[in-house]
Amino acid sequence: MQQTFNFGHFIPISTVDWHGRSVSVIFFRGCQLRCPYCQNHAYITGSSEMDIEDMKSQISKTKPFISAVVFSGGEPTLQRDALIELAGFARSGSLAVGLETNGFGADVVMEMLDKGLLDKVFLDVKAPLDEPKQYAIVTGLNVDAGSKAAKNTAMTLDKCIRAGIELEVRTTVFRGLVGAKDIRKISQYLDECDCGNLTYAVQQGLSDNTLDMKDTEKFSRQEVLDMATAIKPVNLKDIRIRTIENGEERIV
Ligand code: SF4
């Protein structure tokens, strides 16, 4: 069994990462994407090995105060063995398991679903899934890799919907990269899915914590709200926005 994993950060108790639950959040280090607006760039490269057994001890210590563990990053599915080991440990202690993912590791998500290790997936859909060139720009990849990211994300979305687990799809809007036209296309795509269990969240990208886009003016709360209220859902039953001004607001 693998002894260590590339560790980013640990939040013992969070009440904002999974609505209605108190959770621990484990950030895995390493990511195959390079989104220009990334807020977690401290965790996308580098090496900081942590013993998996030590991580289990931390979960056990926090267990009286939480009902779930959320795996985040970076991209947790890049470290399949450690992710599955820790998710299984959480599950064996009757904790729910959430996964924040960019969707690239569709095979790992599918394996976890098959093993019954996931209760909720928080999936980034970063741009319209049928626009590989734009997906490449928004994820900081070349066109081939961006095309693969879009394809794998579509597969992850499909698997999660078919599994019937709780699913939150998120799009970060960022001036000059992702805007109203994209939200319209992504929401239409989601609306056409069989999506009874799906929440769609439009998130305001913030430039302050980015590496190279600090000068880009963020969309205002009103601009983000306008994008979300322009969605005319048929099947989507839960649409939200998240902004620095007002936090989370449910629109539908
Ligand atoms: S997928 Fe997430 S962690 Fe990776 S570069 Fe993009 S925003 Fe950052």
XYZ file of C-alpha atoms and ligand atoms in Angstrom:
260
model
C 0.000 0.000 0.000
C 1.145 3.537 -0.754
C 2.526 5.187 2.410
C 2.461 8.900 1.594
C 0.680 11.381 -0.633
C 1.466 14.849 -1.968
C -0.329 17.007 0.576
C -1.457 20.616 0.233
C -3.447 21.683 3.276
C -5.946 20.499 5.892
C -8.942 22.419 7.259
C -10.192 20.449 10.285
C -13.640 22.056 10.442
C -15.429 24.002 7.724
C -19.113 24.919 7.520
C -18.935 26.559 4.087
C -17.686 23.761 1.825
C -20.777 21.540 1.919
C -24.053 23.321 2.552
C -25.673 22.031 5.741
C -22.684 20.018 6.934
C -19.635 20.520 9.110
C -16.738 18.928 7.230
C -12.986 18.461 7.151
C -11.321 19.515 3.895
C -8.137 17.851 2.629
C -6.296 19.643 -0.172
C -4.202 17.411 -2.425
C -1.209 19.016 -4.108
C -0.809 18.893 -7.884
C -3.100 19.745 -10.802
C -2.972 19.038 -14.538
C -4.736 22.340 -15.381
C -3.372 25.890 -15.236
C -6.489 28.050 -15.019
C -5.350 31.706 -15.179
C -7.809 32.668 -12.412
C -6.732 29.875 -10.059
C -7.045 30.823 -6.383
C -5.303 27.651 -5.191
C -2.092 28.029 -7.191
C -0.082 27.352 -4.032
C -1.265 23.728 -4.349
C -0.917 23.072 -8.062
C 2.813 22.305 -8.120
C 5.537 21.185 -5.746
C 6.009 18.310 -3.379
C 5.065 17.976 0.283
C 4.705 14.336 1.235
C 2.473 13.370 4.127
C 1.998 9.972 5.670
C -1.455 8.620 4.844
C -1.735 7.129 8.350
C -1.072 10.596 9.853
C -3.870 12.007 7.721
C -6.177 9.264 8.961
C -5.258 10.210 12.547
C -6.199 13.825 11.848
C -9.570 12.729 10.458
C -10.156 10.528 13.519
C -9.344 13.394 15.910
C -11.794 15.696 14.134
C -14.517 13.090 13.671
C -16.633 14.104 16.712
C -17.139 17.541 15.132
C -17.818 16.659 11.487
C -20.191 14.574 9.364
C -18.143 14.454 6.150
C -14.724 14.771 4.547
C -14.258 16.795 1.352
C -11.277 16.127 -0.906
C -10.067 19.186 -2.760
C -6.911 20.595 -4.331
C -5.173 20.942 -6.683
C -6.831 17.908 -8.222
C -7.365 14.961 -5.869
C -8.014 12.374 -8.609
C -4.378 12.731 -9.751
C -3.448 10.707 -6.648
C -5.866 7.845 -7.102
C -4.468 5.410 -4.532
C -4.283 7.901 -1.651
C -7.687 9.351 -2.503
C -9.371 5.959 -2.532
C -7.592 4.897 0.657
C -8.620 8.050 2.547
C -12.165 8.075 1.164
C -12.545 4.439 2.226
C -11.230 5.317 5.697
C -13.730 8.173 6.026
C -16.529 5.911 4.884
C -15.536 3.167 7.343
C -15.986 5.762 10.082
C -19.519 6.586 8.859
C -18.483 9.923 7.407
C -19.912 11.125 4.103
C -17.425 11.816 1.296
C -17.380 14.795 -1.051
C -15.024 15.376 -3.967
C -14.132 18.715 -5.539
C -12.791 17.969 -9.010
C -11.986 19.573 -12.330
C -13.431 16.480 -14.039
C -10.227 15.441 -15.818
C -9.949 12.189 -13.867
C -13.215 10.682 -15.097
C -11.855 7.130 -14.668
C -11.079 7.715 -10.981
C -14.470 9.315 -10.338
C -16.137 6.349 -12.056
C -14.125 3.877 -9.960
C -15.097 5.712 -6.745
C -18.742 5.742 -7.788
C -18.596 2.022 -8.556
C -17.057 1.372 -5.127
C -19.731 3.460 -3.427
C -17.160 5.907 -2.055
C -18.817 9.177 -3.054
C -21.834 10.989 -1.628
C -21.405 14.298 -3.422
C -19.304 15.649 -6.286
C -18.524 19.323 -6.799
C -17.597 19.523 -10.488
C -16.015 22.476 -12.268
C -17.350 23.056 -15.771
C -15.011 25.823 -16.759
C -16.333 26.692 -20.237
C -18.822 25.259 -22.736
C -17.968 21.567 -23.081
C -18.390 21.617 -26.862
C -15.843 24.417 -27.346
C -12.411 22.779 -27.000
C -10.450 25.877 -28.018
C -12.078 27.989 -25.356
C -11.761 25.175 -22.827
C -8.034 25.161 -23.538
C -7.736 28.921 -22.972
C -9.713 28.880 -19.712
C -7.711 25.926 -18.370
C -4.325 27.239 -19.535
C -3.646 24.203 -21.731
C -2.832 23.597 -25.388
C -5.758 22.774 -27.671
C -5.246 18.987 -27.522
C -5.100 18.930 -23.732
C -7.966 21.423 -23.442
C -10.057 19.259 -25.732
C -9.295 16.242 -23.540
C -10.197 18.225 -20.400
C -13.587 19.152 -21.899
C -14.243 15.575 -23.033
C -13.289 14.042 -19.680
C -15.350 16.625 -17.790
C -18.387 15.742 -19.914
C -17.790 12.069 -19.068
C -17.482 12.840 -15.344
C -20.703 14.841 -15.471
C -22.510 12.012 -17.224
C -21.268 9.384 -14.737
C -22.312 11.466 -11.736
C -25.773 12.112 -13.168
C -26.250 8.421 -13.954
C -25.092 7.470 -10.443
C -27.810 9.694 -9.017
C -25.585 11.176 -6.308
C -25.729 14.780 -5.162
C -23.972 16.933 -7.720
C -22.976 20.570 -7.767
C -21.664 21.962 -11.039
C -19.715 25.196 -10.757
C -18.611 27.761 -13.301
C -16.313 30.619 -12.357
C -16.978 33.786 -14.346
C -14.001 36.008 -15.025
C -13.909 39.087 -17.221
C -12.290 38.382 -20.589
C -12.346 34.603 -20.051
C -15.818 33.330 -19.104
C -18.967 35.461 -19.247
C -22.696 35.652 -19.982
C -22.598 33.835 -23.336
C -20.753 30.913 -21.747
C -23.133 30.666 -18.795
C -26.011 30.519 -21.268
C -24.381 27.645 -23.193
C -23.289 25.668 -20.132
C -26.680 26.005 -18.441
C -28.451 24.886 -21.638
C -26.195 21.821 -21.736
C -26.954 21.047 -18.074
C -30.648 21.687 -18.528
C -30.787 19.067 -21.267
C -29.272 16.457 -18.944
C -31.519 14.401 -16.712
C -30.537 16.407 -13.673
C -32.952 16.062 -10.764
C -30.100 16.109 -8.236
C -28.038 18.902 -9.732
C -27.211 22.325 -8.338
C -25.667 24.863 -10.711
C -23.546 27.566 -9.094
C -22.193 30.606 -10.959
C -19.203 31.856 -9.022
C -17.625 35.304 -9.178
C -13.932 34.952 -9.988
C -11.687 37.171 -7.899
C -8.509 38.602 -9.309
C -6.723 39.502 -6.055
C -5.460 35.987 -5.347
C -4.526 35.085 -8.915
C -0.924 34.862 -10.047
C -1.104 36.881 -13.271
C -4.561 38.472 -13.491
C -4.565 40.841 -10.538
C -5.401 43.808 -12.792
C -8.589 42.277 -14.196
C -11.708 43.906 -12.774
C -14.037 41.316 -11.269
C -17.640 41.024 -12.444
C -19.883 42.828 -9.957
C -22.525 40.925 -7.979
C -25.168 42.515 -10.241
C -23.387 41.301 -13.376
C -23.149 37.756 -11.970
C -26.807 37.920 -10.933
C -27.801 39.052 -14.433
C -25.974 36.050 -15.926
C -27.775 33.627 -13.598
C -31.223 35.160 -13.973
C -30.865 35.026 -17.771
C -30.905 31.223 -17.504
C -34.353 29.956 -18.430
C -34.370 26.479 -16.921
C -36.738 23.687 -17.843
C -35.159 20.899 -15.771
C -32.668 22.689 -13.532
C -34.261 23.215 -10.138
C -31.455 24.810 -8.152
C -29.388 27.714 -9.482
C -27.178 29.850 -7.236
C -24.632 32.612 -7.408
C -21.691 33.188 -5.096
C -20.141 36.626 -4.778
C -17.845 38.391 -2.363
C -20.550 41.037 -1.874
C -23.464 38.788 -0.773
C -22.098 35.277 -0.359
C -24.387 32.554 -1.671
C -27.814 33.434 -3.098
C -30.290 30.961 -4.531
C -31.879 32.253 -7.752
C -34.078 29.253 -8.647
S -8.408 23.098 -11.786
Fe -8.608 24.264 -9.878
S -6.661 23.955 -8.796
Fe -6.318 23.335 -10.923
S -5.482 25.166 -11.905
Fe -7.718 25.180 -12.242
S -8.571 26.416 -10.566
Fe -6.450 25.836 -9.983
